[in-house]
Amino acid sequence: MGKKKRGTMKVIKFGGSSVSDSSKIKAVVEIILSSRENRFVVLSAMKGITNTLIASARAAEAGDRSYKEQYEEVETRTYGALKELVREGTLYETTKETLQSMLEEYHDILHGVELIRECSLRSLDLIMSFGERLNCTIVSAYMNDAGHKAEYIDAREIIRTDSSFGKGSVDFPRTYELIRERVRNVNGVGIITGFIASSAQGFTTTLGRNGSDYTASIIAAGVEADVCEIWTDVDGVLTADPRVVPGAKVIDQLSIEEAMELSFFGAEVIHPSTLIPTVEKEIPVIIRNTMNLSAPGTVISGMKPKRTAPITGIASIDEVALINVEGGGMIGMPGVASRIFTSLAEEDVNVIMISQASSEHSICIVCRQSEAERAKSRLEKDLADVIASKRIQKIGVQIDLELVAVIGDNMKGQVGLSGRLFSALGDSQVNILAIAQGSTEKNISLVIEKKQRETALNAIHRTFLES
Ligand code: ASP
């Protein structure tokens, strides 16, 4: 790409809430134009549009004609934004024609779905693709109308996935080739549709809900950008959920491992897989707030941030359940754990945490509450022989729990950290049901009752992050 000669190159991404209407789009375009470094822009659909597209598809599939109302909502918002953003004239007319033909196609597809009463994941991906396509068409027209060169880029041309509709798996070598070819001659700022891609057979696919961050990361890696900025509606990644912990603060720098851990455990800012392409190419990702330009945001990079606090942040997952497999007969008996995990994997139950005491008397597994009953029945079925021989006495499920994860690179080697953590919780009368710490020592996870969540998170935050 010869990026060194061209100076810093940024890929910047704006989510649905940043482009919910014409006034927000104007603010976003100001951000885009504020620096010549902003060369590629990835956009989501306008806020709520993807949900409306899905609802229309589901209604049409059920033969429910209310899909026409949802269609009209998409149409009204599309033309409304165009009218408010692009002045009447040739560009307005040609853009309107482009939007109209997209809307007609969307309408025809819905009608087809209604007739055959079936909406496959493949059809749904195609229907969902209109959100990003309509929005990027409008934004690029608006920029051109205002005298700033911008080119619409349909990500289906440059991101190749397999045929797993609903959440395609990216073919990176081919994608990077396509990106490099396509971006060579972009006229002005490239306005790229987030979320959507295509299969080798040319079918529209998507990268999974909220997949536009991932698009930005893939594009940044493909063009070998210097920075990938994800603009959202919060000041950055926070030390805890501010709705529960009023003292939560923005973390200015995160290592990749910390960011992955925090997002895995429910910090909503960024999805873990989003970071993979940028990590591989050592491109820093910055989380910024569209509504607060003065906030510097959170930088996620390969650098190990220097900080004094013993922990970096606290994340939590609610609605989890604890499955306890208990029995004296498991002691010293190899193979039981492997049978348990094989069964759960076959049942498609996602294991979030495991802990086994060295007495081997019980193994406890944390999974989503919604998967717990299914997990229990499957285990009872698959382990029937061990249960009949009384080597396992009981498979119990406890629900209404919360998994709390304390995360930080600094935690490694800190003698006494767990002691302080458990004392803080004990002093606040929080009862701990299970604990796990990986040998990387960058994460201590614990399970508590959901009703003690607020007390627990605030106690930990006060102890480690507010002094
Ligand atoms: N519009 C898509 C969604 O709502 C993708 C995104 O916004 O990231 O899931």
PDB file of C-alpha atoms in Angstrom, residues 138-362:
ATOM      1  CA  ILE A 138     -27.273   8.558   1.166  1.00  0.00           C
ATOM      2  CA  VAL A 139     -24.135   9.528   3.072  1.00  0.00           C
ATOM      3  CA  SER A 140     -21.879   9.410   0.014  1.00  0.00           C
ATOM      4  CA  ALA A 141     -24.393  11.497  -1.965  1.00  0.00           C
ATOM      5  CA  TYR A 142     -24.572  14.019   0.876  1.00  0.00           C
ATOM      6  CA  MET A 143     -20.798  14.371   0.971  1.00  0.00           C
ATOM      7  CA  ASN A 144     -20.529  14.783  -2.790  1.00  0.00           C
ATOM      8  CA  ASP A 145     -23.366  17.293  -2.796  1.00  0.00           C
ATOM      9  CA  ALA A 146     -21.503  19.322  -0.208  1.00  0.00           C
ATOM     10  CA  GLY A 147     -18.416  19.310  -2.441  1.00  0.00           C
ATOM     11  CA  HIS A 148     -16.406  16.572  -0.738  1.00  0.00           C
ATOM     12  CA  LYS A 149     -15.395  13.648  -2.877  1.00  0.00           C
ATOM     13  CA  ALA A 150     -16.767  10.362  -1.579  1.00  0.00           C
ATOM     14  CA  GLU A 151     -17.284   6.982  -3.174  1.00  0.00           C
ATOM     15  CA  TYR A 152     -19.831   4.362  -2.163  1.00  0.00           C
ATOM     16  CA  ILE A 153     -18.247   0.952  -1.725  1.00  0.00           C
ATOM     17  CA  ASP A 154     -20.448  -2.112  -1.359  1.00  0.00           C
ATOM     18  CA  ALA A 155     -18.579  -4.453   0.985  1.00  0.00           C
ATOM     19  CA  ARG A 156     -20.025  -7.419  -0.880  1.00  0.00           C
ATOM     20  CA  GLU A 157     -17.434  -6.647  -3.544  1.00  0.00           C
ATOM     21  CA  ILE A 158     -14.525  -6.882  -1.133  1.00  0.00           C
ATOM     22  CA  ILE A 159     -15.373  -9.111   1.830  1.00  0.00           C
ATOM     23  CA  ARG A 160     -15.599 -12.786   0.975  1.00  0.00           C
ATOM     24  CA  THR A 161     -17.127 -15.293   3.379  1.00  0.00           C
ATOM     25  CA  ASP A 162     -18.170 -18.910   3.263  1.00  0.00           C
ATOM     26  CA  SER A 163     -21.867 -19.757   2.924  1.00  0.00           C
ATOM     27  CA  SER A 164     -22.696 -19.723   6.646  1.00  0.00           C
ATOM     28  CA  PHE A 165     -25.603 -17.343   6.242  1.00  0.00           C
ATOM     29  CA  GLY A 166     -26.375 -15.246   9.292  1.00  0.00           C
ATOM     30  CA  LYS A 167     -22.715 -15.172  10.323  1.00  0.00           C
ATOM     31  CA  GLY A 168     -20.267 -15.818   7.539  1.00  0.00           C
ATOM     32  CA  SER A 169     -16.739 -16.911   8.204  1.00  0.00           C
ATOM     33  CA  VAL A 170     -14.299 -14.612   6.419  1.00  0.00           C
ATOM     34  CA  ASP A 171     -11.892 -15.898   3.766  1.00  0.00           C
ATOM     35  CA  PHE A 172      -9.091 -13.522   4.719  1.00  0.00           C
ATOM     36  CA  PRO A 173      -6.565 -14.086   1.911  1.00  0.00           C
ATOM     37  CA  ARG A 174      -9.197 -13.538  -0.770  1.00  0.00           C
ATOM     38  CA  THR A 175     -10.754 -10.630   1.118  1.00  0.00           C
ATOM     39  CA  TYR A 176      -7.441  -8.825   1.496  1.00  0.00           C
ATOM     40  CA  GLU A 177      -6.735  -9.299  -2.211  1.00  0.00           C
ATOM     41  CA  LEU A 178     -10.136  -7.881  -3.121  1.00  0.00           C
ATOM     42  CA  ILE A 179      -9.739  -4.939  -0.747  1.00  0.00           C
ATOM     43  CA  ARG A 180      -6.324  -4.070  -2.130  1.00  0.00           C
ATOM     44  CA  GLU A 181      -7.591  -4.162  -5.701  1.00  0.00           C
ATOM     45  CA  ARG A 182     -10.701  -2.139  -4.960  1.00  0.00           C
ATOM     46  CA  VAL A 183      -9.179   0.622  -2.889  1.00  0.00           C
ATOM     47  CA  ARG A 184      -6.416   1.384  -5.341  1.00  0.00           C
ATOM     48  CA  ASN A 185      -8.473   3.979  -7.198  1.00  0.00           C
ATOM     49  CA  VAL A 186     -11.023   5.253  -4.740  1.00  0.00           C
ATOM     50  CA  ASN A 187     -12.229   8.710  -5.568  1.00  0.00           C
ATOM     51  CA  GLY A 188     -12.089  10.637  -2.303  1.00  0.00           C
ATOM     52  CA  VAL A 189     -13.249   9.058   0.938  1.00  0.00           C
ATOM     53  CA  GLY A 190     -14.461   5.461   0.601  1.00  0.00           C
ATOM     54  CA  ILE A 191     -17.879   5.009   2.245  1.00  0.00           C
ATOM     55  CA  ILE A 192     -18.118   1.299   2.950  1.00  0.00           C
ATOM     56  CA  THR A 193     -21.181  -0.700   3.987  1.00  0.00           C
ATOM     57  CA  GLY A 194     -20.613  -2.398   7.334  1.00  0.00           C
ATOM     58  CA  PHE A 195     -21.951  -5.850   8.257  1.00  0.00           C
ATOM     59  CA  ILE A 196     -22.410  -7.282   4.763  1.00  0.00           C
ATOM     60  CA  ALA A 197     -20.260  -9.505   2.589  1.00  0.00           C
ATOM     61  CA  SER A 198     -20.705 -12.124  -0.099  1.00  0.00           C
ATOM     62  CA  SER A 199     -19.971 -15.791  -0.646  1.00  0.00           C
ATOM     63  CA  ALA A 200     -17.808 -17.177  -3.441  1.00  0.00           C
ATOM     64  CA  GLN A 201     -21.046 -18.020  -5.277  1.00  0.00           C
ATOM     65  CA  GLY A 202     -22.036 -14.369  -5.154  1.00  0.00           C
ATOM     66  CA  PHE A 203     -24.749 -14.623  -2.504  1.00  0.00           C
ATOM     67  CA  THR A 204     -25.126 -11.854   0.044  1.00  0.00           C
ATOM     68  CA  THR A 205     -23.946 -12.847   3.512  1.00  0.00           C
ATOM     69  CA  THR A 206     -23.555 -10.976   6.795  1.00  0.00           C
ATOM     70  CA  LEU A 207     -20.950 -11.032   9.553  1.00  0.00           C
ATOM     71  CA  GLY A 208     -23.493 -11.517  12.365  1.00  0.00           C
ATOM     72  CA  ARG A 209     -25.501  -8.905  14.264  1.00  0.00           C
ATOM     73  CA  ASN A 210     -23.482  -5.829  15.161  1.00  0.00           C
ATOM     74  CA  GLY A 211     -20.925  -6.976  12.616  1.00  0.00           C
ATOM     75  CA  SER A 212     -19.926  -3.521  11.364  1.00  0.00           C
ATOM     76  CA  ASP A 213     -17.091  -3.194  13.892  1.00  0.00           C
ATOM     77  CA  TYR A 214     -15.729  -6.382  12.438  1.00  0.00           C
ATOM     78  CA  THR A 215     -16.032  -4.908   8.928  1.00  0.00           C
ATOM     79  CA  ALA A 216     -13.979  -1.912  10.062  1.00  0.00           C
ATOM     80  CA  SER A 217     -11.317  -4.148  11.522  1.00  0.00           C
ATOM     81  CA  ILE A 218     -11.155  -6.257   8.333  1.00  0.00           C
ATOM     82  CA  ILE A 219     -10.909  -3.160   6.135  1.00  0.00           C
ATOM     83  CA  ALA A 220      -8.239  -1.621   8.373  1.00  0.00           C
ATOM     84  CA  ALA A 221      -6.204  -4.806   8.109  1.00  0.00           C
ATOM     85  CA  GLY A 222      -6.833  -5.032   4.351  1.00  0.00           C
ATOM     86  CA  VAL A 223      -5.655  -1.485   3.593  1.00  0.00           C
ATOM     87  CA  GLU A 224      -2.961  -1.694   6.286  1.00  0.00           C
ATOM     88  CA  ALA A 225      -4.295   1.380   8.005  1.00  0.00           C
ATOM     89  CA  ASP A 226      -2.361   3.004  10.822  1.00  0.00           C
ATOM     90  CA  VAL A 227      -5.413   3.266  13.058  1.00  0.00           C
ATOM     91  CA  CYS A 228      -8.930   1.863  13.210  1.00  0.00           C
ATOM     92  CA  GLU A 229     -11.378   4.118  15.060  1.00  0.00           C
ATOM     93  CA  ILE A 230     -14.702   2.795  16.275  1.00  0.00           C
ATOM     94  CA  TRP A 231     -17.043   5.709  17.005  1.00  0.00           C
ATOM     95  CA  THR A 232     -19.902   4.932  19.324  1.00  0.00           C
ATOM     96  CA  ASP A 233     -22.018   6.644  21.972  1.00  0.00           C
ATOM     97  CA  VAL A 234     -19.831   6.139  25.034  1.00  0.00           C
ATOM     98  CA  ASP A 235     -16.518   7.722  25.985  1.00  0.00           C
ATOM     99  CA  GLY A 236     -14.619   4.448  25.677  1.00  0.00           C
ATOM    100  CA  VAL A 237     -14.236   1.196  27.555  1.00  0.00           C
ATOM    101  CA  LEU A 238     -15.136   1.714  31.204  1.00  0.00           C
ATOM    102  CA  THR A 239     -13.759   0.135  34.344  1.00  0.00           C
ATOM    103  CA  ALA A 240     -17.255  -1.259  35.046  1.00  0.00           C
ATOM    104  CA  ASP A 241     -20.840  -0.929  33.847  1.00  0.00           C
ATOM    105  CA  PRO A 242     -21.735   2.685  34.774  1.00  0.00           C
ATOM    106  CA  ARG A 243     -25.401   1.764  35.202  1.00  0.00           C
ATOM    107  CA  VAL A 244     -24.385  -0.390  38.151  1.00  0.00           C
ATOM    108  CA  VAL A 245     -21.183   1.282  39.330  1.00  0.00           C
ATOM    109  CA  PRO A 246     -21.535   5.078  39.462  1.00  0.00           C
ATOM    110  CA  GLY A 247     -17.790   5.502  40.005  1.00  0.00           C
ATOM    111  CA  ALA A 248     -16.891   3.749  36.718  1.00  0.00           C
ATOM    112  CA  LYS A 249     -14.213   5.578  34.713  1.00  0.00           C
ATOM    113  CA  VAL A 250     -12.905   5.450  31.160  1.00  0.00           C
ATOM    114  CA  ILE A 251      -9.819   3.293  30.691  1.00  0.00           C
ATOM    115  CA  ASP A 252      -7.463   5.266  28.462  1.00  0.00           C
ATOM    116  CA  GLN A 253      -5.344   2.332  27.321  1.00  0.00           C
ATOM    117  CA  LEU A 254      -5.958  -1.374  27.167  1.00  0.00           C
ATOM    118  CA  SER A 255      -3.757  -4.227  26.079  1.00  0.00           C
ATOM    119  CA  ILE A 256      -5.316  -6.578  23.568  1.00  0.00           C
ATOM    120  CA  GLU A 257      -5.636  -9.380  26.114  1.00  0.00           C
ATOM    121  CA  GLU A 258      -7.418  -7.068  28.539  1.00  0.00           C
ATOM    122  CA  ALA A 259      -9.785  -5.838  25.851  1.00  0.00           C
ATOM    123  CA  MET A 260     -10.561  -9.390  24.789  1.00  0.00           C
ATOM    124  CA  GLU A 261     -11.181 -10.493  28.362  1.00  0.00           C
ATOM    125  CA  LEU A 262     -13.346  -7.482  29.176  1.00  0.00           C
ATOM    126  CA  SER A 263     -15.473  -7.853  26.078  1.00  0.00           C
ATOM    127  CA  PHE A 264     -15.781 -11.599  26.517  1.00  0.00           C
ATOM    128  CA  PHE A 265     -17.152 -10.980  29.987  1.00  0.00           C
ATOM    129  CA  GLY A 266     -19.783  -8.563  28.855  1.00  0.00           C
ATOM    130  CA  ALA A 267     -18.221  -5.099  28.566  1.00  0.00           C
ATOM    131  CA  GLU A 268     -20.396  -4.065  25.681  1.00  0.00           C
ATOM    132  CA  VAL A 269     -18.072  -1.791  23.798  1.00  0.00           C
ATOM    133  CA  ILE A 270     -16.422  -4.151  21.389  1.00  0.00           C
ATOM    134  CA  HIS A 271     -16.877  -7.739  20.341  1.00  0.00           C
ATOM    135  CA  PRO A 272     -13.776  -9.927  20.892  1.00  0.00           C
ATOM    136  CA  SER A 273     -13.613 -11.237  17.320  1.00  0.00           C
ATOM    137  CA  THR A 274     -13.614  -7.659  16.065  1.00  0.00           C
ATOM    138  CA  LEU A 275     -10.056  -7.249  17.174  1.00  0.00           C
ATOM    139  CA  ILE A 276      -8.565 -10.284  15.468  1.00  0.00           C
ATOM    140  CA  PRO A 277      -7.716  -8.752  12.049  1.00  0.00           C
ATOM    141  CA  THR A 278      -6.283  -5.558  13.565  1.00  0.00           C
ATOM    142  CA  VAL A 279      -4.298  -7.466  16.174  1.00  0.00           C
ATOM    143  CA  GLU A 280      -2.721  -9.585  13.467  1.00  0.00           C
ATOM    144  CA  LYS A 281      -1.594  -6.491  11.599  1.00  0.00           C
ATOM    145  CA  GLU A 282      -0.673  -4.619  14.802  1.00  0.00           C
ATOM    146  CA  ILE A 283      -3.122  -1.809  14.096  1.00  0.00           C
ATOM    147  CA  PRO A 284      -4.356   0.035  17.198  1.00  0.00           C
ATOM    148  CA  VAL A 285      -8.121   0.334  17.668  1.00  0.00           C
ATOM    149  CA  ILE A 286      -9.489   3.458  19.319  1.00  0.00           C
ATOM    150  CA  ILE A 287     -12.987   3.649  20.772  1.00  0.00           C
ATOM    151  CA  ARG A 288     -14.382   7.202  20.538  1.00  0.00           C
ATOM    152  CA  ASN A 289     -17.621   8.989  21.326  1.00  0.00           C
ATOM    153  CA  THR A 290     -19.538  10.764  18.549  1.00  0.00           C
ATOM    154  CA  MET A 291     -21.362  12.775  21.190  1.00  0.00           C
ATOM    155  CA  ASN A 292     -18.247  13.892  23.063  1.00  0.00           C
ATOM    156  CA  LEU A 293     -15.462  14.868  20.708  1.00  0.00           C
ATOM    157  CA  SER A 294     -13.214  16.103  23.484  1.00  0.00           C
ATOM    158  CA  ALA A 295     -13.010  12.642  25.067  1.00  0.00           C
ATOM    159  CA  PRO A 296      -9.804  10.952  23.865  1.00  0.00           C
ATOM    160  CA  GLY A 297     -11.366   7.480  24.060  1.00  0.00           C
ATOM    161  CA  THR A 298      -9.764   4.141  24.786  1.00  0.00           C
ATOM    162  CA  VAL A 299      -6.769   2.935  22.803  1.00  0.00           C
ATOM    163  CA  ILE A 300      -6.494  -0.829  22.410  1.00  0.00           C
ATOM    164  CA  SER A 301      -3.077  -1.861  21.170  1.00  0.00           C
ATOM    165  CA  GLY A 302      -0.218  -4.287  21.516  1.00  0.00           C
ATOM    166  CA  MET A 303       1.509  -1.930  23.961  1.00  0.00           C
ATOM    167  CA  LYS A 304       1.388  -2.902  27.597  1.00  0.00           C
ATOM    168  CA  PRO A 305      -0.051   0.155  29.324  1.00  0.00           C
ATOM    169  CA  LYS A 306       1.749   1.399  32.407  1.00  0.00           C
ATOM    170  CA  ARG A 307      -0.622   1.832  35.270  1.00  0.00           C
ATOM    171  CA  THR A 308      -0.604   1.674  39.010  1.00  0.00           C
ATOM    172  CA  ALA A 309      -4.033   0.205  39.830  1.00  0.00           C
ATOM    173  CA  PRO A 310      -3.756  -3.521  40.537  1.00  0.00           C
ATOM    174  CA  ILE A 311      -6.694  -4.319  38.277  1.00  0.00           C
ATOM    175  CA  THR A 312      -7.923  -2.747  35.038  1.00  0.00           C
ATOM    176  CA  GLY A 313     -11.615  -3.404  34.970  1.00  0.00           C
ATOM    177  CA  ILE A 314     -14.541  -5.503  36.099  1.00  0.00           C
ATOM    178  CA  ALA A 315     -17.012  -7.129  33.767  1.00  0.00           C
ATOM    179  CA  SER A 316     -19.964  -9.320  34.460  1.00  0.00           C
ATOM    180  CA  ILE A 317     -22.380 -11.620  32.729  1.00  0.00           C
ATOM    181  CA  ASP A 318     -25.869 -11.954  34.120  1.00  0.00           C
ATOM    182  CA  GLU A 319     -28.406 -14.728  33.667  1.00  0.00           C
ATOM    183  CA  VAL A 320     -25.892 -17.474  34.174  1.00  0.00           C
ATOM    184  CA  ALA A 321     -26.439 -20.846  35.811  1.00  0.00           C
ATOM    185  CA  LEU A 322     -24.158 -23.173  37.681  1.00  0.00           C
ATOM    186  CA  ILE A 323     -24.272 -26.854  36.889  1.00  0.00           C
ATOM    187  CA  ASN A 324     -22.782 -28.907  39.645  1.00  0.00           C
ATOM    188  CA  VAL A 325     -21.803 -32.486  38.942  1.00  0.00           C
ATOM    189  CA  GLU A 326     -21.197 -34.105  42.303  1.00  0.00           C
ATOM    190  CA  GLY A 327     -20.076 -37.500  43.367  1.00  0.00           C
ATOM    191  CA  GLY A 328     -17.393 -39.191  45.411  1.00  0.00           C
ATOM    192  CA  GLY A 329     -16.944 -41.777  42.673  1.00  0.00           C
ATOM    193  CA  MET A 330     -15.329 -39.247  40.370  1.00  0.00           C
ATOM    194  CA  ILE A 331     -12.252 -39.064  42.571  1.00  0.00           C
ATOM    195  CA  GLY A 332      -9.235 -40.315  40.698  1.00  0.00           C
ATOM    196  CA  MET A 333     -11.375 -41.511  37.835  1.00  0.00           C
ATOM    197  CA  PRO A 334     -10.009 -40.136  34.582  1.00  0.00           C
ATOM    198  CA  GLY A 335     -12.346 -39.430  31.719  1.00  0.00           C
ATOM    199  CA  VAL A 336     -15.417 -38.063  33.520  1.00  0.00           C
ATOM    200  CA  ALA A 337     -14.529 -34.442  32.851  1.00  0.00           C
ATOM    201  CA  SER A 338     -13.853 -35.191  29.227  1.00  0.00           C
ATOM    202  CA  ARG A 339     -17.242 -36.935  28.884  1.00  0.00           C
ATOM    203  CA  ILE A 340     -18.978 -33.956  30.489  1.00  0.00           C
ATOM    204  CA  PHE A 341     -17.395 -31.442  28.131  1.00  0.00           C
ATOM    205  CA  THR A 342     -17.925 -33.579  25.049  1.00  0.00           C
ATOM    206  CA  SER A 343     -21.629 -33.903  25.883  1.00  0.00           C
ATOM    207  CA  LEU A 344     -21.983 -30.177  26.450  1.00  0.00           C
ATOM    208  CA  ALA A 345     -20.187 -29.378  23.209  1.00  0.00           C
ATOM    209  CA  GLU A 346     -22.415 -31.775  21.294  1.00  0.00           C
ATOM    210  CA  GLU A 347     -25.451 -30.131  22.866  1.00  0.00           C
ATOM    211  CA  ASP A 348     -24.095 -26.747  21.743  1.00  0.00           C
ATOM    212  CA  VAL A 349     -23.885 -25.437  25.301  1.00  0.00           C
ATOM    213  CA  ASN A 350     -21.314 -22.706  25.658  1.00  0.00           C
ATOM    214  CA  VAL A 351     -19.233 -23.269  28.808  1.00  0.00           C
ATOM    215  CA  ILE A 352     -18.258 -19.891  30.242  1.00  0.00           C
ATOM    216  CA  MET A 353     -16.325 -21.042  33.287  1.00  0.00           C
ATOM    217  CA  ILE A 354     -15.220 -24.287  34.894  1.00  0.00           C
ATOM    218  CA  SER A 355     -13.983 -25.005  38.340  1.00  0.00           C
ATOM    219  CA  GLN A 356     -13.005 -28.215  40.014  1.00  0.00           C
ATOM    220  CA  ALA A 357     -11.688 -28.535  43.516  1.00  0.00           C
ATOM    221  CA  SER A 358      -8.626 -30.679  43.933  1.00  0.00           C
ATOM    222  CA  SER A 359     -10.701 -33.143  45.996  1.00  0.00           C
ATOM    223  CA  GLU A 360     -12.325 -33.925  42.622  1.00  0.00           C
ATOM    224  CA  HIS A 361     -15.601 -34.377  44.445  1.00  0.00           C
ATOM    225  CA  SER A 362     -17.453 -31.988  42.186  1.00  0.00           C
TER     226      SER A 362
END
